[in-house]
mmCIF file of C-alpha atoms in Angstrom:
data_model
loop_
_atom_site.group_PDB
_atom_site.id
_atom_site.type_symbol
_atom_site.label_atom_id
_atom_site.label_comp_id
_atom_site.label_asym_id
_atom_site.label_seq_id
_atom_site.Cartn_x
_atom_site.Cartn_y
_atom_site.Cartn_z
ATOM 1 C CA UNK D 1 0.000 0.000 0.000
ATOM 2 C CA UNK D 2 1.114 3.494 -0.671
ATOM 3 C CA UNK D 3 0.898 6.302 2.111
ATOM 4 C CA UNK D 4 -2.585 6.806 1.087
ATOM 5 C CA UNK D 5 -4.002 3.724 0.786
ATOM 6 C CA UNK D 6 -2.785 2.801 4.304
ATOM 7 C CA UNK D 7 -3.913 5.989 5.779
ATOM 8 C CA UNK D 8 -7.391 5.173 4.582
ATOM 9 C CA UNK D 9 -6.995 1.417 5.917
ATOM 10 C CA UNK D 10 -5.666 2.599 9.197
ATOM 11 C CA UNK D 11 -7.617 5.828 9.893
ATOM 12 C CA UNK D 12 -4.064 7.892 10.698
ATOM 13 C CA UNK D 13 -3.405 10.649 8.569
ATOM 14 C CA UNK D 14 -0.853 10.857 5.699
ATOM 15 C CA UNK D 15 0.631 13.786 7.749
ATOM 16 C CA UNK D 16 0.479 11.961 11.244
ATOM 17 C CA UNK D 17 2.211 8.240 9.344
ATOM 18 C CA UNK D 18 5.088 10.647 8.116
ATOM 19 C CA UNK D 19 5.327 12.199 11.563
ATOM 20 C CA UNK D 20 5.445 8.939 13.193
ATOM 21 C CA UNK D 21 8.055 7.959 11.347
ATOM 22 C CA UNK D 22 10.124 10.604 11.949
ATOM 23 C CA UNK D 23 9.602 10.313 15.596
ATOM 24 C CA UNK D 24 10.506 6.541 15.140
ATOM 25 C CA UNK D 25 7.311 4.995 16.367
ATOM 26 C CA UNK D 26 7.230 3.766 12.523
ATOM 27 C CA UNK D 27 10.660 2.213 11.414
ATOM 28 C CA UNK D 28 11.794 0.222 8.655
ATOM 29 C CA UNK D 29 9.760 1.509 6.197
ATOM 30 C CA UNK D 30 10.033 -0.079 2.793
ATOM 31 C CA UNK D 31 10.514 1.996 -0.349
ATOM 32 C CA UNK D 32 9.426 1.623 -3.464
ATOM 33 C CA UNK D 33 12.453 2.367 -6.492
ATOM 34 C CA UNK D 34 11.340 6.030 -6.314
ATOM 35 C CA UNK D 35 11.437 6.180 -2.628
ATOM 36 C CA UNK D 36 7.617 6.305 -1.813
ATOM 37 C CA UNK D 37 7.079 4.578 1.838
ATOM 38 C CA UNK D 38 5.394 1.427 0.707
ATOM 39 C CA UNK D 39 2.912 -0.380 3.585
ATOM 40 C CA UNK D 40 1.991 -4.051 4.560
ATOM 41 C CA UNK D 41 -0.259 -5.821 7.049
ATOM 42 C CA UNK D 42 2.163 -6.036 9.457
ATOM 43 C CA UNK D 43 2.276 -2.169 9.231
ATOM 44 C CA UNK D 44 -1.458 -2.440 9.700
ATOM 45 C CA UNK D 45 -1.362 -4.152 12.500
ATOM 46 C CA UNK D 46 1.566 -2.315 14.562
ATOM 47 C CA UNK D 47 -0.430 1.005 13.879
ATOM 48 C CA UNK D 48 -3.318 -0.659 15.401
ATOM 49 C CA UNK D 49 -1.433 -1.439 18.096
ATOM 50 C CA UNK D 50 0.323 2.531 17.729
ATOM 51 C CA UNK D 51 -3.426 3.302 18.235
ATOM 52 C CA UNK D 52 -4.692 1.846 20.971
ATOM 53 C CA UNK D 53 -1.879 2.183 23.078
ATOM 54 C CA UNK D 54 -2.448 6.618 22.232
ATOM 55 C CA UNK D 55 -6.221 5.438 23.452
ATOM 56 C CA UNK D 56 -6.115 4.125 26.310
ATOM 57 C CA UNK D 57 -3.334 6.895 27.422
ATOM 58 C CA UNK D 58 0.372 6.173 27.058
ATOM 59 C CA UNK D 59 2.279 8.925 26.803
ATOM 60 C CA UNK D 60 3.830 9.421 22.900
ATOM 61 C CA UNK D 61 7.680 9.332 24.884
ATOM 62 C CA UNK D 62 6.913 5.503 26.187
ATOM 63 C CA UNK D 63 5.377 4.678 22.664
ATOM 64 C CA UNK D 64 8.508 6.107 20.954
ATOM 65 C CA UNK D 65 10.427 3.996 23.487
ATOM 66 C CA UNK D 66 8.216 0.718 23.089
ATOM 67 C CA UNK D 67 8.918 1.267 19.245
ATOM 68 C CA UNK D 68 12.051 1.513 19.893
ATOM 69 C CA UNK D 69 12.708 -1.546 21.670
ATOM 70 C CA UNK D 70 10.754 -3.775 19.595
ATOM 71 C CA UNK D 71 12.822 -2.143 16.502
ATOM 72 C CA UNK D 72 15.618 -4.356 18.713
ATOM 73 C CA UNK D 73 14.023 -8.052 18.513
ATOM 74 C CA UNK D 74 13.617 -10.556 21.286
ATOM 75 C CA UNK D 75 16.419 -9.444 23.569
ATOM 76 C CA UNK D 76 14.163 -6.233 24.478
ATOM 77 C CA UNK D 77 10.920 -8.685 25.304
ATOM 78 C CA UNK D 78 10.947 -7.928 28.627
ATOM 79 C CA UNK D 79 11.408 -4.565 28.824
ATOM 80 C CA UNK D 80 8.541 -4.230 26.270
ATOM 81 C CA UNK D 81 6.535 -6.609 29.034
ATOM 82 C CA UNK D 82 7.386 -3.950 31.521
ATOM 83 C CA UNK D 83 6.662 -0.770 29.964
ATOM 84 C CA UNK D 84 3.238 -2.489 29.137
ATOM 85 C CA UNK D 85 2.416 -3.533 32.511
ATOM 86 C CA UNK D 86 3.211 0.048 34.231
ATOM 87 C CA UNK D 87 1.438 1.147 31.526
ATOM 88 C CA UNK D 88 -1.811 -1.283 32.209
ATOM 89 C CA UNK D 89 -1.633 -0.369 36.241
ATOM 90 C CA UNK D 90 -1.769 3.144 35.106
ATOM 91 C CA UNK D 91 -4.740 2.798 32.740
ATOM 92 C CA UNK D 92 -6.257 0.621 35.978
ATOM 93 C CA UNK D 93 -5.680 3.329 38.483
ATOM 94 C CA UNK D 94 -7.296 5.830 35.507
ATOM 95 C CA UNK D 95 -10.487 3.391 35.545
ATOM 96 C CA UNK D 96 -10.641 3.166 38.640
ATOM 97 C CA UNK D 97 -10.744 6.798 39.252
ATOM 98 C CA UNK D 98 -13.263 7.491 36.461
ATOM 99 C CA UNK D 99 -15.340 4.853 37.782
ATOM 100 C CA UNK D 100 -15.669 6.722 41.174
ATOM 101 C CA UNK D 101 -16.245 9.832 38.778
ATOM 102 C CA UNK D 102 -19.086 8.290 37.178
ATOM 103 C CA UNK D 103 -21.055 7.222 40.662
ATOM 104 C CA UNK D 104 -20.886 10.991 41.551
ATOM 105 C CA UNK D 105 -22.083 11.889 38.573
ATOM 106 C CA UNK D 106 -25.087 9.127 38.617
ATOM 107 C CA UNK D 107 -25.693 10.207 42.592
ATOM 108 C CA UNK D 108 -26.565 13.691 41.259
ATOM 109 C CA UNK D 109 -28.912 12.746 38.273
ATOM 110 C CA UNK D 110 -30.413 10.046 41.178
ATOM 111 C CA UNK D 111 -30.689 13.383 42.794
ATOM 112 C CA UNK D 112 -32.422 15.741 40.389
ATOM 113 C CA UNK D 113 -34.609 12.455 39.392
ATOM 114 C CA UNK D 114 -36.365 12.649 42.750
ATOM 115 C CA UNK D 115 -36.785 16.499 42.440
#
């Protein structure tokens, strides 16, 4: 896929892919013979990853370094591991805390339902 196609396919910008890659949260690119970024599945499916990682919160910086580390293979699976488990304690602690958000919130519609 060119950059287009695969921003359609992926819902990212063409603007956002080519920033991503110069951030390094895309690497390894392939080129075509003129030097237009050329896409796969597997590109798909790391973006989808890219994605829902920037979703649920992770801060760009730990993305960068989570692409940056897998970039390096097997040898960096457990640091990967790691960064994804503070990250999933943090995204717990955020539910958590939304979760005692949203009872306050329901307590005062509860509230103006018996008014």
């Amino acid at each position: 896929m060119n950059i287009r196609q695969f921003a359609e396919r992926s819902g990212v910008s063409a603007d956002t892919l080519r920033y991503y890659e110069k951030i390094g949260v895309l690497r390894r690119l392939a080129r075509n013979p003129s030097g237009h970024r050329q896409f796969d599945r597997s590109d798909l499916d790391w973006i989808a990853f890219v994605l829902r990682l920037k979703a649920t919160g992770m801060p760009l910086a730990d993305i960068r370094r989570y692409a940056e580390l897998r970039s390096q293979g097997p040898a960096t699976e457990a640091e990967r591991q790691a960064l994804l488990e503070a990250h999933a304690r943090d995204l717990e602690k955020r539910i958590a805390r939304d979760r005692r958000h949203l009872a306050a919130i329901n307590d005062k519609i509860a509230f103006y339902r018996q008014h």
